[in-house]
Amino acid sequence: MEKFEHEYNAEQIQVLEGLEAVRKRPGMYIGSVSIRGLHHLVYEIVDNCVDEALAGYCKNIHVKIEPGNIINVEDDGRGIPVDIHPKTGISAAETVYTKLHAGGKFGGDSGYKVSGGLHGVGASVVNALSDWTEVTIQRDGGIYKMKFERGKITQKLERIGDSDKTGTTVRFLADGSIFETLDYEFEVLETRFREMAFLTKGLHIVLEDLRGETPKKADFCFEGGLNSFVEYLNKTKEKLHDKPIYIEKDGEFPVEIAIQYTTAYSETILTFVNNINTIEGGTHLEGFKRALTKVFNDYAKSHNFLKDKDNNLQGDDIREGITAVISVKVKEPQFEGQTKTKLGNSEVTGIVQSMVNESLSTFLEENPAVAKSILEKCVSAARAREAARKARELVRRKSALETTTLPGKLADCSSKIPEECEVYIVEGDSAGGSAKQGRDRRFQAILPLWGKMLNVEKSRADKIYGNDKLNPVIIAVGAGIGADFDITKIRYGKVIIMADADVDGAHIRTLLLTFFFRYMRPLIENGNVYLAQPPLYKLSKRGMDDIYCYTDEDLANAYKDLEEKGIPRDQLGLQRYKGLGEMNPEQLWETTMDPARRILIQVKLDDAIEADKTFSMLMGDQVEPRREFIEQNAKFVKNLDI
Ligand code: 0RA
């Protein structure tokens, strides 16, 4: 919005070409045309409203999903300027919706969007990818309206009435010929808006879904900002101190941090740059970690928490059980890394570091009781780390002696090409036996597990190394665990969990997924983890091929199909499978293992934040939230869990 004194005629031509380019290669601008890209359109529009809120002018954002998947976003900001450039006749508002700002958000290394200051960056992209867009602006005593189709103006901005309010309303229908689906997922938008509301203290965001018979509504406003975020993440965890530690400073750039320790063994640190989740971390996280390590070590030494003064606490010890959210606003962020979600600006490290150094050491001096409970936990984490190191060395030495011995129970496949190999992790000896006989041994390996699996959510790393249930899994996968995990070393392209479709099966599935999530997360992120889907029913009749049904719905459909072919229900034998063990090797192959016929569910990590919460809740100490979750998701849990 800064300059409107360009050569407009030339500019205009460029505008059209620009939006054509967006329609030709939408992925460059919004990542993909899947549901993810679709949701991105809404985020682009809402981001502009959040910018207006950050500038101090907008308090409320109201997002509606209307019937027909029309999105309506209304804010009470100043309203996009409506003044018209005298030479060109083009309004500022029209320019915002038709001018493609330099570079695409996902396009190469230039032009990454800087939220918090630069208005209207994505609006033209949304416009270009929409069947139609309507913009209504209230400002300067009037109501103004303009319309577009597929990015081209069809109704110039005109004053249609009077208003003493200010604000902007955008309504659009995404282009069905571009997107794979137009079906917005309420829960996905809800999660993102909750996050946005946490990140912008006091901003009120309402999301309404008016598509179904019963409308849905989510309403977010957090006066506590990041403190509220951390409390939300820790809802089902045991806290070491009541209130989060809060750091907020506007130095060279704004930094906001909230920290709360729990009794958990995992660490959850979320980082944001200009409200964008930097999943791969970067210099802000680096600065935070350095300060944390230094401040706690200094405090431990000066207050005699360490027996051996030369023995420092390590970063990992100090981060055990931590939940923290870090939010920085940087003018020209450099994003690096595989998914361009790692902050690269080197000046950020030192600034965050000195800020945290100062605030945190003051906090500890002023709150000795909190300092004590955190440090006691750090010290016991350090002891456990030492024990873990010994356990690990023992494992290493053993395996060095026995030269890469694979677990005795593992029936390996003959191929050694990871991309084509799969390992089935199977619960129980009898199912394991059938799987071994039924498999295609060229590329399918079987690893049977039995007995009680370790709950990693309640165990420290020292219990995990050398654990007789997990060790075979670690060695079979072959890529190490934790910080040592190396995805390039995996021995199988597919790691498939095969468990019964009952409560015990769900339990073992959850335990294994928790383990993969906490100790081999790249395996999930890379899409290597799958759940096998054994059938629930078999329908049979003499002279007819058996029909396997994987859900109750499948069964109902099969009955209907057969009835239409003149085969009534009472002539059919129905077998209900209670467990994998009831199937013979051949059946197991046909229904659950044959790549041509089986159903595999790929475990995805769309939202690591929510997954983290779910795992700590499902596998953690508190019973009540778990019971609630299972009641609310009874069907979900029964069929699939997580
Ligand atoms: C630039 C200047 C001004 C408002 C905005 C942008 C603005 C953009 C959007 C996009 C969605 N909602 C918005 N609200 C405001 C106002 C400049 C002024 O009044 O002086």
XYZ file of C-alpha atoms and ligand atoms in Angstrom:
662
model
C 0.000 0.000 0.000
C 3.028 2.179 0.184
C 3.309 3.723 -3.262
C 0.689 4.335 -5.850
C 2.731 6.613 -8.045
C 3.803 3.965 -10.564
C 3.179 3.953 -14.273
C -0.259 2.459 -14.027
C -0.838 1.412 -17.627
C 2.253 -0.655 -17.719
C 1.542 -1.845 -14.230
C -1.895 -3.017 -15.181
C -0.629 -5.284 -17.917
C 1.791 -6.764 -15.519
C -1.034 -7.279 -13.053
C -2.975 -9.439 -15.450
C 0.069 -11.447 -16.350
C 0.811 -11.820 -12.660
C -2.527 -13.301 -11.747
C -2.466 -15.529 -14.836
C 0.787 -16.928 -13.507
C -0.884 -17.679 -10.174
C -3.627 -19.638 -11.912
C -1.100 -21.493 -14.044
C 1.122 -22.520 -11.171
C -0.944 -22.239 -7.990
C 1.424 -24.513 -6.083
C 4.142 -21.863 -6.316
C 2.000 -19.456 -4.332
C -0.015 -21.556 -1.903
C 2.032 -24.759 -1.686
C -0.480 -27.123 -3.293
C -4.022 -27.411 -4.617
C -4.948 -30.020 -2.028
C -7.050 -29.235 1.011
C -3.939 -27.722 2.532
C -3.739 -25.116 -0.236
C -7.471 -24.509 0.086
C -7.113 -23.727 3.792
C -4.199 -21.524 2.880
C -6.557 -19.169 1.036
C -8.423 -18.503 4.270
C -5.171 -17.973 6.185
C -3.995 -15.421 3.618
C -7.143 -13.349 4.061
C -7.168 -13.668 7.850
C -3.431 -12.855 8.007
C -4.217 -9.445 6.542
C -6.767 -8.826 9.285
C -4.251 -9.953 11.907
C -1.767 -7.452 10.472
C -4.380 -4.774 10.940
C -4.812 -5.991 14.533
C -1.043 -5.890 15.089
C -1.067 -2.332 13.811
C -3.515 -1.674 16.645
C -6.711 -1.001 14.696
C -8.648 -4.280 14.557
C -10.131 -6.101 17.567
C -12.495 -8.629 16.002
C -12.233 -11.064 13.116
C -15.266 -13.097 12.149
C -14.813 -16.013 9.755
C -17.796 -17.888 8.369
C -17.917 -21.005 6.238
C -21.226 -20.527 4.450
C -23.247 -23.218 2.678
C -21.581 -24.056 -0.640
C -18.139 -23.570 0.900
C -18.205 -19.814 0.547
C -15.808 -18.096 2.936
C -16.696 -14.793 4.557
C -14.077 -12.900 6.563
C -15.047 -9.695 8.322
C -12.841 -7.417 10.390
C -13.342 -4.146 12.220
C -10.078 -2.530 11.167
C -9.684 0.788 9.362
C -10.940 -0.611 6.076
C -8.745 -0.912 3.009
C -8.195 2.565 1.523
C -10.678 3.356 -1.236
C -9.129 6.429 -2.783
C -8.819 6.308 -6.527
C -5.710 7.206 -8.397
C -6.717 10.121 -10.605
C -4.726 9.068 -13.676
C -5.672 5.413 -13.794
C -9.043 5.287 -12.151
C -7.891 2.324 -10.114
C -8.683 2.313 -6.423
C -6.142 1.347 -3.810
C -8.463 -1.514 -2.811
C -8.588 -2.882 -6.347
C -4.821 -2.735 -6.521
C -4.514 -4.812 -3.346
C -6.652 -7.528 -4.910
C -5.051 -7.549 -8.334
C -1.418 -6.672 -7.831
C 0.771 -9.642 -7.295
C 3.390 -8.762 -4.742
C 6.911 -9.748 -5.508
C 7.565 -13.450 -5.336
C 5.407 -16.288 -4.178
C 5.332 -17.456 -0.626
C 6.693 -20.836 -1.651
C 8.591 -19.650 -4.693
C 12.325 -19.906 -4.378
C 14.315 -17.898 -1.933
C 12.974 -14.424 -2.610
C 9.951 -12.585 -1.442
C 8.972 -14.429 1.667
C 6.069 -12.746 3.241
C 6.693 -10.530 6.220
C 3.604 -10.506 8.300
C 3.139 -7.675 10.755
C 3.373 -4.577 8.631
C 3.055 -5.432 4.963
C -0.627 -5.408 4.118
C -2.426 -7.292 1.417
C 0.338 -9.605 0.279
C -1.822 -12.662 -0.339
C -5.142 -11.097 -1.229
C -4.430 -11.059 -4.964
C -3.425 -14.707 -4.884
C -6.708 -15.637 -3.216
C -8.565 -13.528 -5.747
C -6.785 -15.204 -8.660
C -7.668 -18.674 -7.366
C -11.304 -17.904 -6.635
C -14.309 -18.390 -8.855
C -15.493 -15.038 -7.539
C -14.560 -12.562 -4.830
C -16.583 -9.744 -3.277
C -14.981 -7.061 -1.149
C -17.008 -4.670 0.999
C -15.285 -1.801 2.750
C -16.681 0.520 5.363
C -14.682 3.680 5.657
C -14.797 7.455 5.376
C -18.556 7.434 6.165
C -19.438 5.108 3.313
C -19.892 1.494 2.248
C -17.949 0.521 -0.842
C -18.138 -2.646 -2.856
C -16.279 -4.335 -5.719
C -16.430 -7.769 -7.384
C -14.051 -10.055 -9.246
C -14.230 -13.278 -11.214
C -11.149 -15.451 -11.366
C -9.047 -12.467 -10.421
C -10.512 -10.035 -12.953
C -12.571 -7.069 -11.893
C -16.234 -7.348 -12.880
C -17.600 -4.533 -10.788
C -15.426 -1.531 -10.038
C -15.353 -0.172 -6.522
C -18.461 1.917 -5.957
C -20.080 3.593 -3.013
C -23.318 1.779 -2.216
C -24.378 3.448 1.004
C -23.458 5.235 4.197
C -21.835 3.826 7.296
C -20.300 5.250 10.429
C -18.310 2.067 11.005
C -15.001 0.920 9.583
C -13.846 -2.489 8.472
C -13.310 -4.901 5.598
C -15.391 -7.900 4.546
C -14.123 -10.394 1.979
C -16.356 -13.119 0.581
C -15.048 -15.666 -1.895
C -15.682 -19.022 -3.482
C -12.494 -20.920 -4.253
C -12.196 -22.134 -7.842
C -13.389 -25.730 -8.049
C -11.502 -26.258 -11.307
C -8.216 -25.577 -9.490
C -8.614 -27.215 -6.077
C -8.971 -30.933 -5.486
C -11.675 -30.228 -2.948
C -13.599 -27.230 -1.655
C -14.637 -28.932 1.575
C -13.023 -26.924 4.338
C -12.310 -28.821 7.524
C -13.676 -26.930 10.475
C -11.213 -28.504 12.933
C -8.165 -27.561 10.867
C -9.252 -23.929 10.593
C -10.202 -23.932 14.267
C -6.724 -25.101 15.297
C -5.019 -22.451 13.192
C -7.251 -19.645 14.481
C -6.762 -20.735 18.075
C -3.021 -20.510 17.424
C -3.393 -17.065 15.816
C -5.421 -15.852 18.805
C -2.763 -17.118 21.249
C -0.132 -15.291 19.229
C -2.000 -11.980 19.200
C -2.999 -11.181 22.756
C -6.513 -9.800 23.082
C -7.524 -10.402 19.453
C -11.003 -11.900 19.197
C -11.441 -14.493 16.434
C -14.751 -16.217 15.785
C -15.125 -19.128 13.375
C -18.566 -20.340 12.343
C -19.470 -23.286 10.164
C -22.914 -22.752 8.679
C -22.823 -25.648 6.215
C -24.447 -28.462 8.136
C -27.753 -28.883 9.922
C -26.162 -27.971 13.240
C -23.863 -24.969 12.910
C -20.495 -25.106 14.645
C -18.789 -22.232 16.352
C -15.392 -21.571 17.882
C -14.640 -18.376 19.720
C -11.105 -17.393 20.747
C -9.720 -14.494 22.692
C -6.746 -14.883 25.027
C -5.796 -11.979 27.239
C -2.872 -14.096 28.452
C -1.308 -14.486 24.981
C 1.521 -17.008 25.022
C 0.862 -17.770 28.710
C -2.561 -19.024 27.649
C -0.910 -21.015 24.839
C 1.436 -22.785 27.243
C -1.385 -23.458 29.707
C -3.387 -24.944 26.842
C -0.506 -27.229 25.824
C -0.013 -28.316 29.437
C -3.664 -28.827 30.192
C -3.304 -32.541 30.857
C 0.187 -32.451 32.310
C 1.385 -32.228 35.893
C 2.946 -28.779 36.369
C 6.078 -28.005 38.408
C 4.947 -24.420 39.002
C 1.549 -22.706 38.793
C 2.067 -19.838 36.392
C 4.185 -19.854 33.242
C 7.369 -17.782 33.261
C 6.725 -14.890 30.924
C 9.247 -12.814 29.014
C 8.247 -9.943 26.762
C 10.573 -7.337 25.312
C 10.524 -4.889 22.449
C 14.201 -4.417 21.762
C 15.496 -4.384 18.220
C 12.461 -6.527 17.445
C 9.579 -7.855 19.561
C 10.230 -11.084 21.488
C 7.617 -12.902 23.543
C 8.273 -16.146 25.422
C 6.297 -18.261 27.886
C 7.771 -21.245 29.745
C 6.245 -23.797 32.079
C 7.876 -26.972 33.362
C 5.976 -30.228 33.821
C 6.796 -33.635 35.244
C 6.882 -35.078 31.686
C 10.095 -36.405 30.126
C 9.545 -34.923 26.724
C 10.265 -31.355 25.626
C 7.798 -29.207 23.722
C 9.159 -25.949 22.362
C 7.129 -24.172 19.697
C 8.641 -21.282 17.815
C 7.030 -18.627 15.630
C 8.370 -15.904 13.398
C 5.803 -13.309 12.345
C 3.098 -15.757 13.475
C 4.449 -18.487 11.186
C 5.279 -21.746 12.947
C 8.990 -22.371 12.373
C 8.850 -26.137 12.642
C 12.551 -26.559 11.947
C 13.517 -23.982 14.570
C 16.447 -21.726 13.745
C 18.345 -18.844 15.274
C 15.605 -17.738 17.704
C 15.423 -21.252 19.137
C 19.199 -21.426 19.250
C 19.415 -18.204 21.268
C 16.733 -19.417 23.651
C 18.420 -22.781 24.249
C 21.823 -21.227 24.867
C 20.402 -18.787 27.419
C 18.382 -21.499 29.157
C 21.448 -23.727 29.514
C 23.611 -20.913 30.802
C 21.121 -19.413 33.257
C 20.233 -22.736 34.886
C 23.872 -23.837 35.093
C 24.891 -20.532 36.685
C 22.032 -20.773 39.144
C 22.785 -24.427 39.918
C 26.401 -23.569 40.693
C 25.753 -20.479 42.775
C 23.008 -22.209 44.775
C 24.825 -25.521 45.269
C 22.583 -27.819 43.285
C 25.546 -29.562 41.679
C 27.673 -31.891 43.785
C 30.509 -31.905 41.355
C 31.080 -28.291 40.347
C 32.889 -29.241 37.165
C 30.023 -31.300 35.920
C 27.637 -29.072 34.016
C 24.000 -29.771 33.361
C 23.485 -30.360 29.681
C 20.885 -28.647 27.532
C 18.796 -31.834 27.318
C 18.693 -32.139 31.106
C 17.447 -28.591 31.421
C 14.791 -29.031 28.747
C 13.291 -32.224 30.130
C 9.609 -31.576 30.813
C 9.678 -28.039 29.443
C 6.806 -26.521 27.504
C 7.698 -23.228 25.880
C 6.395 -20.988 23.134
C 8.673 -18.435 21.507
C 7.351 -15.728 19.218
C 9.512 -13.150 17.482
C 8.669 -10.541 14.876
C 11.473 -9.970 12.401
C 11.423 -7.388 9.583
C 13.173 -9.399 6.914
C 13.106 -13.015 7.964
C 15.297 -15.455 6.072
C 13.691 -18.882 5.933
C 15.869 -21.901 5.346
C 15.702 -25.648 5.718
C 13.926 -28.416 3.853
C 10.461 -26.993 4.345
C 11.573 -23.360 4.586
C 10.488 -23.200 8.212
C 13.854 -22.555 9.828
C 14.797 -18.995 10.748
C 18.212 -18.107 9.354
C 18.817 -14.505 10.471
C 22.021 -14.776 12.474
C 21.527 -11.509 14.390
C 18.483 -13.034 16.116
C 20.447 -15.578 18.184
C 22.350 -13.063 20.281
C 19.400 -10.761 20.835
C 17.094 -13.538 22.040
C 19.924 -15.020 24.089
C 20.739 -11.852 26.015
C 17.073 -11.068 26.555
C 16.369 -14.513 28.010
C 19.606 -14.433 30.029
C 18.573 -11.265 31.743
C 14.872 -11.946 32.330
C 15.228 -15.568 33.333
C 18.052 -15.074 35.813
C 16.053 -12.289 37.455
C 13.021 -14.551 37.584
C 14.950 -17.379 39.258
C 16.411 -15.047 41.880
C 12.955 -13.702 42.645
C 11.243 -17.115 42.674
C 13.541 -19.508 44.549
C 10.814 -22.111 45.128
C 10.125 -22.422 41.408
C 13.860 -22.450 40.686
C 14.335 -25.268 43.190
C 11.639 -27.534 41.750
C 12.951 -27.059 38.204
C 16.567 -27.621 39.188
C 15.808 -30.764 41.147
C 14.181 -32.133 38.039
C 17.195 -31.111 35.904
C 19.586 -32.817 38.288
C 17.644 -36.063 38.235
C 17.459 -35.828 34.429
C 21.253 -35.509 34.376
C 21.590 -38.627 36.520
C 19.240 -40.528 34.237
C 21.218 -39.327 31.234
C 24.378 -40.740 32.747
C 22.590 -44.052 33.322
C 21.282 -43.945 29.759
C 24.769 -43.372 28.419
C 25.989 -46.452 30.229
C 23.033 -48.498 29.003
C 23.640 -47.306 25.468
C 27.287 -48.135 25.617
C 26.434 -51.571 26.863
C 24.091 -52.040 23.918
C 26.716 -50.691 21.518
C 29.453 -52.867 22.917
C 27.223 -55.905 22.774
C 26.271 -55.269 19.192
C 29.899 -54.572 18.286
C 30.802 -57.997 19.673
C 27.956 -59.792 17.984
C 28.413 -57.786 14.782
C 25.071 -56.217 13.880
C 22.890 -58.991 15.169
C 19.299 -58.609 14.203
C 16.699 -59.527 16.822
C 16.211 -63.292 17.071
C 12.460 -63.018 16.589
C 12.786 -61.017 13.389
C 12.041 -62.975 10.237
C 13.844 -60.749 7.783
C 13.147 -60.447 4.087
C 15.635 -61.419 1.408
C 15.784 -58.054 -0.372
C 18.127 -55.504 1.127
C 16.771 -52.545 -0.824
C 14.990 -50.433 1.796
C 12.581 -48.775 -0.674
C 10.953 -52.082 -1.530
C 11.117 -53.674 1.924
C 8.483 -53.671 4.623
C 8.462 -54.821 8.204
C 5.262 -55.903 9.896
C 5.331 -55.375 13.632
C 2.856 -57.929 14.869
C 1.424 -58.440 18.296
C 1.361 -61.976 19.639
C 3.133 -65.171 18.713
C 0.260 -66.854 16.909
C -0.429 -63.885 14.646
C 3.327 -63.570 14.174
C 3.461 -67.218 13.110
C 0.675 -66.809 10.557
C 2.271 -63.644 9.236
C 5.612 -65.405 8.803
C 4.030 -68.197 6.815
C 1.698 -65.980 4.822
C 4.123 -63.236 3.814
C 6.067 -62.715 0.624
C 9.512 -63.299 2.064
C 11.275 -61.491 -0.733
C 10.310 -58.079 0.601
C 8.254 -58.584 3.771
C 9.844 -59.005 7.188
C 7.946 -59.937 10.335
C 8.786 -58.787 13.835
C 6.551 -60.339 16.477
C 6.150 -58.526 19.785
C 4.646 -59.967 22.880
C 4.064 -59.057 26.473
C 3.660 -55.617 27.905
C 5.062 -52.803 25.823
C 6.898 -49.963 27.532
C 5.017 -46.677 27.809
C 7.692 -44.213 26.691
C 5.626 -41.263 27.827
C 6.254 -42.350 31.395
C 9.869 -43.442 31.004
C 13.166 -41.673 30.702
C 15.646 -42.410 27.956
C 17.673 -44.730 30.207
C 14.717 -47.118 30.348
C 14.375 -47.084 26.592
C 17.901 -48.098 25.668
C 18.182 -51.766 26.381
C 14.446 -52.261 26.884
C 13.743 -55.807 25.713
C 10.462 -54.856 23.988
C 11.695 -51.753 22.187
C 15.215 -52.859 21.366
C 14.132 -55.317 18.664
C 12.099 -52.528 17.039
C 15.046 -50.119 17.160
C 17.485 -52.643 15.735
C 15.068 -53.871 13.071
C 14.355 -50.323 11.842
C 18.113 -49.868 11.947
C 18.398 -46.064 12.121
C 18.980 -45.374 15.822
C 16.741 -43.268 18.044
C 16.373 -39.785 19.454
C 18.944 -37.224 18.381
C 20.957 -40.054 16.739
C 18.100 -41.147 14.509
C 19.207 -41.151 10.865
C 16.402 -41.639 8.372
C 18.853 -42.534 5.593
C 19.719 -45.726 7.472
C 16.235 -47.228 7.716
C 16.146 -50.851 6.610
C 12.506 -50.777 5.485
C 10.555 -48.219 3.484
C 7.355 -49.235 5.236
C 7.062 -49.910 8.949
C 3.638 -51.456 9.377
C 1.941 -51.912 12.727
C -0.405 -54.894 12.584
C -2.572 -55.308 15.650
C -6.042 -56.616 16.453
C -9.053 -54.421 15.878
C -9.923 -54.405 19.561
C -9.080 -52.419 22.675
C -5.811 -54.259 23.321
C -4.795 -53.782 19.692
C -5.596 -50.080 19.948
C -3.447 -49.914 23.045
C -0.383 -51.490 21.480
C -0.841 -49.316 18.393
C -0.899 -46.205 20.538
C 2.149 -47.309 22.535
C 4.147 -47.942 19.359
C 3.006 -44.696 17.737
C 3.946 -42.777 20.871
C 7.380 -44.367 20.712
C 7.821 -43.469 17.032
C 6.538 -39.942 17.675
C 8.892 -39.280 20.584
C 11.992 -41.145 19.408
C 11.776 -41.574 15.624
C 9.663 -38.612 14.576
C 11.238 -38.254 11.096
C 9.971 -41.756 10.354
C 6.406 -40.486 10.767
C 7.096 -37.145 9.100
C 8.612 -38.950 6.136
C 5.489 -41.119 5.791
C 7.149 -44.468 6.550
C 4.750 -45.583 9.289
C 1.555 -47.449 8.408
C -1.273 -49.225 10.186
C -2.428 -52.515 8.729
C -6.179 -52.845 8.505
C -7.344 -56.419 9.105
C -10.916 -57.299 8.150
C -13.653 -57.379 10.788
C -15.933 -59.851 8.963
C -15.981 -62.619 6.393
C -19.074 -63.517 4.377
C -19.030 -66.952 2.770
C -21.210 -69.269 0.792
C -20.523 -72.494 -0.996
C -19.381 -71.863 -4.561
C -18.779 -68.171 -3.917
C -15.466 -66.439 -3.204
C -15.209 -65.252 0.386
C -15.967 -61.584 0.889
C -13.989 -59.667 3.516
C -15.406 -56.547 5.138
C -13.232 -53.999 6.896
C -15.919 -51.858 8.497
C -19.563 -52.193 9.537
C -20.453 -50.068 6.546
C -18.601 -52.492 4.240
C -20.632 -55.324 5.694
C -23.964 -53.552 5.194
C -23.008 -52.745 1.590
C -21.949 -56.327 0.908
C -25.277 -57.665 2.213
C -27.135 -55.213 -0.015
C -25.080 -56.079 -3.113
C -25.604 -59.778 -2.610
C -29.325 -59.368 -1.998
C -29.567 -57.542 -5.321
C -27.852 -60.523 -6.937
C -30.485 -62.754 -5.406
C -28.512 -64.060 -2.465
C -30.414 -63.443 0.772
C -28.736 -62.874 4.097
C -29.721 -66.164 5.679
C -27.797 -68.125 3.047
C -24.557 -66.444 4.014
C -22.123 -67.519 6.672
C -20.826 -64.629 8.748
C -17.549 -64.863 10.592
C -16.538 -62.066 12.900
C -12.796 -61.818 13.428
C -11.844 -61.054 16.978
C -8.144 -61.119 16.354
C -5.451 -61.693 13.785
C -4.749 -65.046 15.383
C -8.020 -66.417 14.032
C -6.835 -66.100 10.463
C -4.732 -68.742 8.808
C -1.605 -67.651 6.924
C -3.355 -67.646 3.583
C -6.244 -65.517 4.823
C -3.886 -63.096 6.493
C -1.992 -62.684 3.225
C -5.151 -62.192 1.161
C -6.783 -59.708 3.470
C -4.074 -57.744 5.201
C -0.654 -58.276 3.642
C -0.982 -58.640 -0.117
C -0.051 -55.212 -1.543
C -2.611 -55.683 -4.296
C -5.509 -56.214 -1.911
C -4.674 -54.901 1.549
C -5.718 -51.597 3.071
C -2.871 -49.650 4.663
C -3.387 -46.456 6.592
C -0.462 -44.100 6.358
C 0.188 -42.322 9.641
C 0.475 -38.631 8.932
C 1.670 -35.781 11.047
C -0.434 -32.873 9.897
C -0.314 -31.127 13.169
C 2.578 -31.974 15.454
C 1.282 -29.605 18.144
C -2.038 -31.398 18.436
C -0.339 -34.805 18.173
C 1.979 -33.878 21.019
C -0.994 -32.933 23.181
C -2.857 -36.098 22.240
C 0.053 -38.412 23.030
C 0.860 -36.824 26.366
C -2.806 -36.992 27.250
C -3.398 -40.565 26.102
C -0.231 -41.965 27.622
C 0.329 -39.596 30.531
C -0.699 -39.597 34.172
C -4.058 -37.916 34.266
C -7.000 -40.259 33.849
C -9.908 -37.847 33.464
C -8.896 -36.182 30.177
C -8.109 -39.583 28.699
C -11.545 -40.887 29.640
C -13.132 -37.786 28.112
C -11.147 -38.139 24.893
C -12.045 -41.796 24.538
C -15.717 -41.039 25.141
C -15.719 -38.191 22.640
C -13.783 -40.181 20.071
C -15.155 -43.604 20.870
C -15.703 -44.602 17.275
C -12.483 -43.038 16.119
C -10.499 -44.751 18.854
C -12.131 -48.077 18.190
C -11.382 -48.044 14.498
C -8.084 -46.364 14.338
C -7.095 -44.532 17.491
C -4.763 -41.574 16.974
C -3.410 -0.396 4.378
C -3.785 0.803 4.939
C -4.913 0.857 5.730
C -5.658 -0.268 5.940
C -5.289 -1.489 5.414
C -4.178 -1.541 4.623
C -6.101 -2.679 5.688
C -5.967 -3.838 4.926
C -6.775 -4.931 5.223
C -6.926 -6.203 4.696
C -7.926 -6.839 5.444
N -8.374 -6.002 6.372
C -7.695 -4.833 6.284
N -7.807 -3.722 7.002
C -7.029 -2.673 6.712
C -5.432 2.111 6.362
C -4.651 3.323 6.168
C -5.300 4.499 6.860
O -6.487 4.451 7.189
O -4.620 5.486 7.069
